[in-house]
Amino acid sequence: MAARDTGPQWSARPPGGRPRVIIIGAGMSGLAAGCYAQMSGLESRIFEKHVLPGGCCTAWARQGYLFDYCIDWLIGTAPGTGANDVWRELGALDGKRITSFDQFNRVVDEDGRSVTFYNDPDRLQRHLLEISPADARLIRSFCRDLRRFAALDPHWELKPPALKSAAEKARTLLGILPAFRLYWRTAATPMRRFADRFQDPLLRQAFPNVFLQELTGFPLLPYLFTMSCAHNGNAGFPEGGSLGLARSVEERYAGLGGHIGYRSRVERILVEDGRAVGVRLRNGQEHHADHVIAACDGPTVLDRLLEGRWTSPRTDRLYRELLDTPDNLYPAVVSAFVGLDGPLPDGEPHSTTYLLGPDRGADLPGCLQHSLVVQQRSGYSTGFAPAGKSVLHCTYFTDHRSWQELRKADRTAYRERKRQVVDFLRRFLAERHPGIGERIELIDVATPATTERYTGNTYGSILAWKAFSEADDVSTALVNRDRMRLPGLSGFSMAGQWTGMGGLIRAATSGRYAVQYLCAELGTEFRAWPSEGTEPWHPGKLGRLPQLEQRRTARKAAVAE
């Protein structure tokens, strides 16, 4: 699909024609909504401001390297699970190999002591007991719960509760009841409080960093659930990575008859007599439809696309109150890709979190938690590095405001701050792996300002609302009670992680829900079936990639805008 190709202009639906749906945004939720709309007999069109699908689920190229931005692990890679059903319907995993890891993450402290979080409960227990026999009771408790989670069917809701029959709700409840006490207890135990009970200081610091960096406010439940999924092959890394996932869903959508207009920025949602009737693009072109699904940044939808004219008590709470309340959004991230001439460091796990300590952490610009994650990204999938070369992916939590304000006020100072990240990484990696410094060909740094610039995500947040925060219950009610709608405005839905919480499987499922609600309103049968794509994945399926402007330092470090 060519950039700028918006297709024929849509006016009123012809008599007897299929109901028309316009979707704003070709992120994972928008692509999913388009696929399910086409499968359900609707006629859909997606308008996307960028030149690529996927939103934050993306990648970019530089000097032959592919920098894969989003996926650390993907829930739903194991056949026979509800989440996998969604990905199979969307064609996301067609022809792909899945890389699974025997460990979730390794954590190394300032003194070089390390703990490896193996996904296998028995191996993990033996390893942790070797580190700290004095913490045997807590270790056995955690690993016992991990075994219990691993034995459960990883439940995933394929239909929103509001559309379920009484019998369907009863079956869901019966499926959850046997593990209810386990869910309740682990959801009520904060990970930080649990970790602080360890006598060994390494374990106290390491446990909250199982998810690479500490997600404040998270209880034990998501750690146990996700590690158990990884143990069962249900949290792997799909061949092709982030953009590969988006391209596969894009291919599925096109195969179902859908059309994406790239470089087609929506400026306004057109409303007549309290009903959304279409969109106006930046070029002035107007397209009309029976329904509009906004699958993009929530504040942008309400404030700009709807001009602040429609809202609800729940969206007011989310976007006017909780948006600026600490710990409701996933933290912003600095993401740095390191291109290496030669192989990856020998004997290293796929992911390591290094605890830097306050002094060293202060040298890493904007580092919130004094820790740095290093992943061996080109070891996951082919196509991420030229022949004979490799890619490391280094990330850390940061604040959005300082990066964005500096970029606006002083572009030179902003680039200098990014060069400080480059210099830190060069020193750090050379210390960890002697001789690697001479092999570094480039370091590409993306900040929260970069994320906001390319995706439009408010505050550069990649995952939007954080689970187990104040926003969680409000978002859940927006989906399950308000049916992703705004009072007083018909013909309109919201979808995506700014509506239904963060994470790729949640984003895809929110697109599914939006179409299910729409089909119920139209009296149309919702239909979905697995893709039958069998062509093996290959890097050529990534298509043409943007070659971002390069700015080279004297030390051969490239720094992205």
mmCIF file with all atom_site columns, C-alpha atoms in Angstrom, residues 109 116 155 165 463 527 552:
data_model
loop_
_atom_site.group_PDB
_atom_site.id
_atom_site.type_symbol
_atom_site.label_atom_id
_atom_site.label_alt_id
_atom_site.label_comp_id
_atom_site.label_asym_id
_atom_site.label_entity_id
_atom_site.label_seq_id
_atom_site.pdbx_PDB_ins_code
_atom_site.Cartn_x
_atom_site.Cartn_y
_atom_site.Cartn_z
_atom_site.occupancy
_atom_site.B_iso_or_equiv
_atom_site.pdbx_formal_charge
_atom_site.auth_seq_id
_atom_site.auth_comp_id
_atom_site.auth_asym_id
_atom_site.auth_atom_id
_atom_site.pdbx_PDB_model_num
ATOM 1 C CA . ASP A 1 109 ? 24.174  -5.909  41.448 1.00 0.00 ? 109 ASP A CA 1
ATOM 2 C CA . THR A 1 116 ? 18.923  -15.631 37.268 1.00 0.00 ? 116 THR A CA 1
ATOM 3 C CA . HIS A 1 155 ? -7.485  -17.560 30.679 1.00 0.00 ? 155 HIS A CA 1
ATOM 4 C CA . SER A 1 165 ? -24.946 -14.464 28.224 1.00 0.00 ? 165 SER A CA 1
ATOM 5 C CA . LEU A 1 463 ? 2.193   1.175   27.144 1.00 0.00 ? 463 LEU A CA 1
ATOM 6 C CA . ARG A 1 527 ? -17.291 -13.416 12.838 1.00 0.00 ? 527 ARG A CA 1
ATOM 7 C CA . ARG A 1 552 ? 27.389  11.064  13.573 1.00 0.00 ? 552 ARG A CA 1
#
